[in-house]
Coordinates of C-alpha atoms and ligand atoms in Angstrom, one line a residue:
M1 CA -13.2 21.7 18.7
S2 CA -10.2 19.6 19.9
S3 CA -6.9 21.4 19.6
A4 CA -5.3 21.1 16.1
K5 CA -2.0 19.3 15.5
Q6 CA 0.1 18.8 12.4
I7 CA 3.1 16.6 11.6
R8 CA 5.5 18.4 9.4
L9 CA 8.7 17.3 7.6
K10 CA 11.6 19.0 9.4
K11 CA 14.5 17.5 7.4
R12 CA 15.1 14.8 4.8
P13 CA 15.8 11.4 6.3
V14 CA 18.9 9.3 5.6
G15 CA 17.8 5.6 5.8
L16 CA 15.0 4.8 8.1
P17 CA 13.2 8.0 9.2
R18 CA 14.0 8.7 12.8
D19 CA 12.0 10.9 15.2
D20 CA 14.1 14.0 14.5
V21 CA 12.9 14.0 10.8
W22 CA 9.6 15.3 12.0
E23 CA 8.2 18.3 14.0
Q24 CA 4.8 19.0 15.4
S25 CA 2.9 22.2 15.1
Q26 CA -0.4 23.3 16.6
D27 CA -1.7 25.9 14.1
A28 CA -5.4 26.6 14.5
P29 CA -7.4 25.9 11.3
R30 CA -7.8 29.0 9.1
A31 CA -11.1 30.4 7.8
L32 CA -12.6 28.8 4.7
Q33 CA -12.5 30.2 1.2
D34 CA -14.9 29.4 -1.7
G35 CA -14.6 25.8 -2.9
E36 CA -13.0 24.7 0.4
I37 CA -14.0 22.3 3.1
A38 CA -12.9 21.8 6.7
I39 CA -12.5 18.2 7.9
E40 CA -12.0 16.7 11.3
V41 CA -9.5 14.0 10.3
Q42 CA -10.3 10.6 11.9
Y43 CA -7.8 8.1 10.3
V44 CA -4.8 8.5 8.0
S45 CA -3.2 5.8 5.9
I46 CA 0.4 4.8 6.6
D47 CA 2.0 3.8 3.3
P48 CA 5.4 2.5 2.2
A49 CA 5.2 5.2 -0.6
M50 CA 5.5 7.9 2.1
R51 CA 9.2 7.0 2.4
G52 CA 9.7 7.9 -1.3
W53 CA 7.8 11.2 -1.0
L54 CA 10.6 12.3 1.5
N55 CA 13.3 12.1 -1.1
D56 CA 14.0 15.1 -3.2
V57 CA 13.8 13.2 -6.5
R58 CA 11.6 13.0 -9.6
S59 CA 8.6 10.6 -9.0
Y60 CA 4.9 10.3 -9.9
V61 CA 4.2 13.0 -7.3
P62 CA 6.4 15.9 -6.1
P63 CA 8.4 15.4 -2.8
V64 CA 7.0 16.7 0.4
G65 CA 8.7 20.0 1.1
I66 CA 10.6 20.9 4.2
G67 CA 8.1 22.4 6.7
E68 CA 5.1 21.1 4.9
V69 CA 2.4 18.9 6.5
M70 CA 3.3 15.3 5.7
R71 CA 1.2 14.0 2.8
A72 CA -1.3 11.2 3.6
G73 CA -4.6 9.8 2.5
G74 CA -7.2 10.1 5.2
V75 CA -10.8 10.0 6.1
G76 CA -12.8 12.4 8.3
L77 CA -15.9 14.3 8.9
V78 CA -16.8 17.6 7.1
T79 CA -17.3 20.2 9.8
D80 CA -17.7 23.2 7.5
S81 CA -18.2 23.6 3.8
K82 CA -18.0 26.3 1.1
S83 CA -18.1 23.7 -1.6
K84 CA -21.2 22.6 -3.5
K85 CA -19.9 19.0 -3.4
F86 CA -20.0 18.4 0.3
A87 CA -22.2 19.2 3.3
V88 CA -21.5 19.4 7.0
G89 CA -21.6 15.8 8.4
D90 CA -20.4 14.1 5.2
T91 CA -17.6 11.5 5.7
V92 CA -15.0 12.1 3.1
L93 CA -11.8 10.4 1.7
G94 CA -8.9 12.3 0.2
T95 CA -5.4 13.7 0.8
T96 CA -5.9 15.1 4.3
G97 CA -2.3 15.0 5.4
V98 CA -1.1 13.9 8.8
Q99 CA -3.0 16.4 10.9
T100 CA -6.1 16.5 13.0
H101 CA -7.9 19.2 11.0
Y102 CA -7.8 19.8 7.2
V103 CA -8.8 23.1 5.6
G104 CA -8.4 23.4 1.9
T105 CA -9.8 22.6 -1.5
A106 CA -12.6 20.1 -1.8
Q107 CA -11.1 18.9 -5.1
G108 CA -9.9 15.3 -5.0
F109 CA -12.1 14.3 -2.1
T110 CA -14.9 11.8 -2.4
R111 CA -17.8 11.0 -0.1
I112 CA -17.8 7.6 1.5
M113 CA -20.7 5.8 3.1
P114 CA -19.6 4.6 6.6
E115 CA -22.8 2.5 6.8
L116 CA -21.3 0.2 4.1
A117 CA -18.0 -0.4 5.8
P118 CA -16.0 1.1 8.7
P119 CA -14.0 4.2 7.5
P120 CA -10.5 2.5 7.9
K121 CA -11.5 0.0 5.2
F122 CA -11.7 2.8 2.7
L123 CA -8.0 3.4 3.4
G124 CA -7.2 -0.3 3.0
G125 CA -8.9 -3.0 1.0
L126 CA -11.7 -0.8 -0.3
G127 CA -9.2 2.0 -0.9
M128 CA -5.8 2.6 -2.5
P129 CA -4.1 -0.7 -1.5
G130 CA -7.1 -2.8 -2.5
M131 CA -7.4 -1.0 -5.8
T132 CA -3.6 -1.6 -6.3
A133 CA -4.1 -5.3 -5.8
Y134 CA -7.2 -5.5 -8.0
F135 CA -6.0 -3.6 -11.0
G136 CA -2.4 -4.7 -10.7
L137 CA -3.3 -8.3 -10.7
L138 CA -6.3 -8.4 -13.0
D139 CA -5.4 -5.6 -15.5
V140 CA -1.6 -5.8 -15.7
G141 CA -1.2 -9.5 -14.8
Q142 CA -4.2 -11.0 -16.6
P143 CA -4.2 -14.2 -14.5
K144 CA -5.6 -17.4 -16.0
E145 CA -7.2 -20.3 -14.2
G146 CA -4.6 -22.8 -13.1
E147 CA -1.6 -20.4 -13.3
T148 CA 0.8 -20.1 -10.4
V149 CA 0.9 -16.6 -8.8
L150 CA 3.6 -15.7 -6.3
V151 CA 3.0 -12.7 -4.0
S152 CA 5.6 -11.0 -1.7
G153 CA 4.5 -8.9 1.2
A154 CA 1.7 -11.5 1.4
A155 CA 0.4 -10.6 4.9
G156 CA 0.3 -6.9 4.1
A157 CA -2.4 -4.5 2.7
V158 CA -1.8 -5.1 -1.0
G159 CA -0.4 -8.6 -0.9
S160 CA -3.1 -10.2 1.2
V161 CA -5.7 -8.9 -1.3
V162 CA -3.7 -9.9 -4.4
G163 CA -3.6 -13.5 -3.2
Q164 CA -7.2 -13.7 -2.3
I165 CA -8.3 -12.3 -5.7
A166 CA -5.9 -14.7 -7.5
K167 CA -7.6 -17.6 -5.6
I168 CA -11.0 -16.3 -6.6
K169 CA -9.8 -16.4 -10.2
G170 CA -8.8 -20.1 -9.9
C171 CA -5.0 -19.7 -9.6
R172 CA -2.6 -21.6 -7.4
V173 CA -1.2 -18.9 -5.0
V174 CA 2.1 -18.9 -3.1
G175 CA 2.9 -16.1 -0.6
I176 CA 6.1 -14.8 0.8
A177 CA 6.0 -13.2 4.3
G178 CA 8.2 -12.6 7.3
G179 CA 7.7 -15.0 10.2
K180 CA 5.8 -18.2 11.0
E181 CA 2.8 -16.3 12.4
K182 CA 2.3 -14.2 9.3
C183 CA 2.7 -17.3 7.1
E184 CA 0.1 -19.2 9.0
M185 CA -2.3 -16.3 8.7
V186 CA -1.7 -16.1 4.9
V187 CA -2.6 -19.8 4.4
E188 CA -5.3 -20.2 7.1
K189 CA -7.1 -16.9 6.9
Y190 CA -6.4 -15.7 3.3
G191 CA -6.5 -19.2 1.7
F192 CA -3.2 -19.1 -0.1
D193 CA -2.0 -22.6 -1.1
A194 CA 1.4 -22.1 0.6
C195 CA 3.5 -19.4 2.2
I196 CA 7.3 -19.1 2.4
D197 CA 8.8 -17.5 5.5
Y198 CA 11.6 -15.5 3.9
K199 CA 13.1 -14.6 7.3
N200 CA 13.7 -18.3 8.3
E201 CA 13.7 -20.3 5.1
D202 CA 16.1 -20.6 2.2
L203 CA 14.0 -18.7 -0.4
A204 CA 15.6 -20.2 -3.5
K205 CA 15.2 -23.8 -2.2
A206 CA 11.7 -23.1 -1.0
L207 CA 10.6 -21.6 -4.3
K208 CA 11.9 -24.6 -6.2
A209 CA 10.0 -26.9 -3.9
V210 CA 6.7 -25.0 -3.8
C211 CA 6.6 -23.8 -7.4
P212 CA 7.9 -26.9 -9.3
D213 CA 6.1 -25.7 -12.5
R214 CA 7.7 -22.3 -12.2
I215 CA 5.9 -18.9 -11.6
D216 CA 3.5 -17.5 -14.2
I217 CA 2.9 -14.2 -12.3
Y218 CA 5.1 -12.7 -9.7
F219 CA 3.4 -9.7 -7.9
D220 CA 6.4 -7.9 -6.5
N221 CA 5.9 -5.7 -3.4
V222 CA 9.4 -5.9 -2.1
G223 CA 12.1 -5.9 -4.9
G224 CA 15.7 -6.8 -3.9
Q225 CA 16.8 -10.4 -3.5
T226 CA 13.3 -11.7 -3.6
L227 CA 12.8 -10.3 -7.1
E228 CA 16.1 -12.0 -8.2
H229 CA 14.8 -15.4 -6.9
A230 CA 11.5 -14.9 -8.6
L231 CA 13.2 -14.1 -11.9
N232 CA 15.2 -17.3 -11.6
R233 CA 12.0 -19.3 -11.6
I234 CA 9.8 -17.3 -14.0
A235 CA 7.8 -19.4 -16.4
M236 CA 7.6 -19.1 -20.2
R237 CA 5.5 -16.0 -21.0
G238 CA 5.5 -15.1 -17.3
R239 CA 4.6 -11.7 -16.0
I240 CA 6.4 -9.8 -13.2
L241 CA 4.2 -7.0 -11.9
L242 CA 6.3 -4.2 -10.4
C243 CA 4.1 -2.9 -7.6
G244 CA 6.8 -1.8 -5.2
A245 CA 10.2 -2.5 -3.7
I246 CA 10.0 -1.8 0.0
S247 CA 13.2 -3.7 0.7
Q248 CA 15.0 -0.9 -1.1
Y249 CA 13.2 2.3 0.1
N250 CA 15.6 3.1 2.9
N251 CA 18.8 2.5 0.9
E252 CA 21.1 5.5 0.4
G253 CA 23.8 6.6 -2.0
D254 CA 25.3 4.0 -4.4
Q255 CA 23.1 1.4 -2.9
R256 CA 19.8 3.2 -3.7
M257 CA 17.5 0.8 -5.6
V258 CA 19.7 -2.2 -6.4
G259 CA 18.2 -3.9 -9.5
P260 CA 18.3 -7.6 -10.4
S261 CA 21.4 -8.8 -12.2
N262 CA 19.5 -11.8 -13.7
Y263 CA 17.0 -9.9 -15.9
M264 CA 18.1 -11.8 -19.0
N265 CA 15.7 -14.5 -17.7
L266 CA 13.0 -12.3 -19.2
L267 CA 14.5 -12.7 -22.6
V268 CA 15.1 -16.5 -22.2
Q269 CA 11.6 -17.1 -21.0
R270 CA 9.9 -14.5 -23.3
A271 CA 8.6 -13.0 -20.1
R272 CA 7.8 -9.4 -19.2
M273 CA 8.1 -7.1 -16.3
E274 CA 5.7 -4.1 -16.0
G275 CA 5.3 -1.4 -13.5
F276 CA 2.0 0.3 -12.7
V277 CA 0.6 3.2 -10.6
V278 CA -2.8 2.7 -9.0
F279 CA -3.9 6.3 -9.6
D280 CA -4.0 5.6 -13.3
Y281 CA -7.1 3.5 -12.6
A282 CA -9.0 6.1 -10.5
A283 CA -11.9 6.3 -12.9
R284 CA -12.5 2.6 -12.5
F285 CA -12.3 2.4 -8.7
P286 CA -16.1 2.2 -8.2
E287 CA -16.4 -0.9 -10.3
A288 CA -13.6 -2.6 -8.3
I289 CA -15.1 -1.5 -5.0
M290 CA -18.5 -3.0 -6.0
E291 CA -17.0 -6.3 -7.0
M292 CA -14.8 -6.5 -3.9
M293 CA -17.8 -5.8 -1.6
G294 CA -19.6 -8.6 -3.3
W295 CA -16.7 -11.0 -2.6
M296 CA -16.6 -9.8 1.1
Q297 CA -20.3 -10.6 1.4
E298 CA -19.8 -14.0 0.0
G299 CA -17.0 -14.6 2.5
K300 CA -14.3 -14.9 -0.2
L301 CA -12.4 -11.8 0.7
H302 CA -11.1 -10.8 4.1
L303 CA -9.7 -7.2 4.6
D304 CA -7.8 -6.5 7.7
E305 CA -6.6 -3.2 9.2
H306 CA -3.9 -2.7 11.8
I307 CA -4.8 0.4 13.8
V308 CA -2.2 2.5 15.7
E309 CA -3.7 5.1 18.0
G310 CA -2.7 8.8 18.2
I311 CA -1.2 11.3 15.8
D312 CA 1.9 11.5 18.1
N313 CA 2.7 7.9 17.1
F314 CA 3.0 8.7 13.4
P315 CA 6.9 8.4 13.3
E316 CA 6.8 5.0 15.0
A317 CA 3.9 3.8 12.8
L318 CA 5.8 4.6 9.6
R319 CA 8.8 2.6 10.9
M320 CA 6.5 -0.4 11.6
L321 CA 6.1 -0.9 7.8
F322 CA 9.9 -1.5 7.4
D323 CA 10.3 -4.1 10.0
G324 CA 7.1 -5.9 9.3
R325 CA 5.3 -5.1 12.6
N326 CA 2.0 -4.5 10.7
K327 CA -0.5 -7.2 9.7
G328 CA -2.9 -6.0 7.1
K329 CA -3.4 -2.4 6.3
L330 CA -1.6 0.0 8.7
V331 CA -3.8 2.9 9.7
L332 CA -3.3 5.7 12.2
K333 CA -6.3 6.8 14.3
V334 CA -5.6 10.5 14.5
Q335 CA -8.1 11.4 17.2
Ligands
LIG401 N1 2.3 0.7 -7.6 C1 1.4 1.3 -6.9 O1 0.5 2.0 -7.3 C2 1.4 1.0 -5.4 C3 0.3 1.4 -4.6 C4 0.3 1.0 -3.2 C5 1.4 0.3 -2.7 N2 2.4 0.0 -3.5 C6 3.6 -0.8 -3.0 O2 3.1 -2.0 -2.6 C7 4.0 -2.6 -1.6 C8 3.1 -3.0 -0.4 O3 2.5 -1.9 0.2 P1 1.5 -2.1 1.4 O4 0.8 -0.8 1.7 O5 0.6 -3.3 1.1 O6 2.4 -2.4 2.6 P2 2.3 -3.7 3.6 O7 2.6 -4.9 2.8 O8 1.0 -3.6 4.4 O9 3.5 -3.4 4.6 C9 4.8 -3.5 4.3 C10 5.4 -4.9 4.5 O10 6.5 -5.0 3.8 C11 7.3 -6.1 4.3 N3 8.7 -5.7 4.3 C12 9.3 -4.6 4.9 N4 10.6 -4.6 4.7 C13 10.9 -5.7 3.9 C14 12.1 -6.2 3.3 N5 13.3 -5.6 3.5 N6 12.0 -7.3 2.6 C15 10.8 -7.9 2.4 N7 9.6 -7.5 2.9 C16 9.7 -6.4 3.7 C17 6.8 -6.3 5.7 O11 6.2 -7.5 5.8 P3 7.0 -8.9 6.3 O12 6.8 -9.0 7.7 O13 6.4 -9.9 5.5 O14 8.5 -8.6 6.0 C18 5.8 -5.2 5.9 O15 4.7 -5.6 6.8 C19 5.0 -1.5 -1.3 O16 6.1 -1.7 -2.0 C20 4.3 -0.2 -1.8 O17 5.2 0.8 -2.1 C21 2.4 0.3 -4.8

């Protein structure tokens, strides 16, 4: 067995998490108890939500405690089992944490079939971010053919899938992403009708030009100023899907989570804004995975992963999300 390593939370970050927020330990895996499994972790998912889990505030999951192994979804190989659910050699998906070896309850883990798709895809398009795109857009947004769908974070894990599904459903799709290269990818590879480079264009002007008939659905991954601009152009009976607000996650103090001042546009346009959490749809994930695999086989859906190597690079990998250095789903190859 390779030597075990864990990434633990040393102190709560202020702003962007620096290296000194984390500490490494090398505790050997303990013996199994009934109902537990041991996993050699191969890949862990790097998610914007991780930043929220570091704050000591009420959320949809408790914060990661000081000294605890950092929470993360992961995939790996079962190396020992005292659970009836899993056998040695199974590849499983679940909350492994940022560590090379997991020992703990088998509850919450599912078996995946690596012969169907490479394991990192089950952390990306066929995993939590893909499910977020699928249920957020289709269930909460209810897109109709011919409607205009605007998606921020369009080159990322969730956004790239949202836009492709909206195209499959016959919508006109406009993305927002940072930089020329990402915008080209969003249009050329993912098939969006247009993409606005928010880092180099005037977003208000560009939205007016690209969405002359206003926006029926805005799938919001970033919050902040972008949300304000989208609210200004929301259509009658428009829907704003609150998926995330990455532009706000490192804010501190009075500036934490600045909301839009122009929300009265919702009233004027008889529009709505609705938040959702992907885990509420867990029972329906299999139906979404089946449909998405079908779209992949038909060449209508492209799922990309951006893989960073080595558990030691976890702190830097997390920061990559906040300056947009990832294209597609960011995954850490642990070992
Ligand atoms: N509600 C749910 O259940 C749920 C589940 C999963 C994810 N989410 C949310 O979905 C969003 C996307 O997550 P993801 O995993 O797909 O991440 P991602 O889009 O793959 O990566 C994050 C991207 O956000 C963009 N970004 C970073 N800082 C920004 C800023 N200040 N302004 C605008 N864009 C910024 C960057 O792209 P650019 O280069 O384009 O700036 C970066 O690549 C996040 O807000 C996340 O919290 C919600």
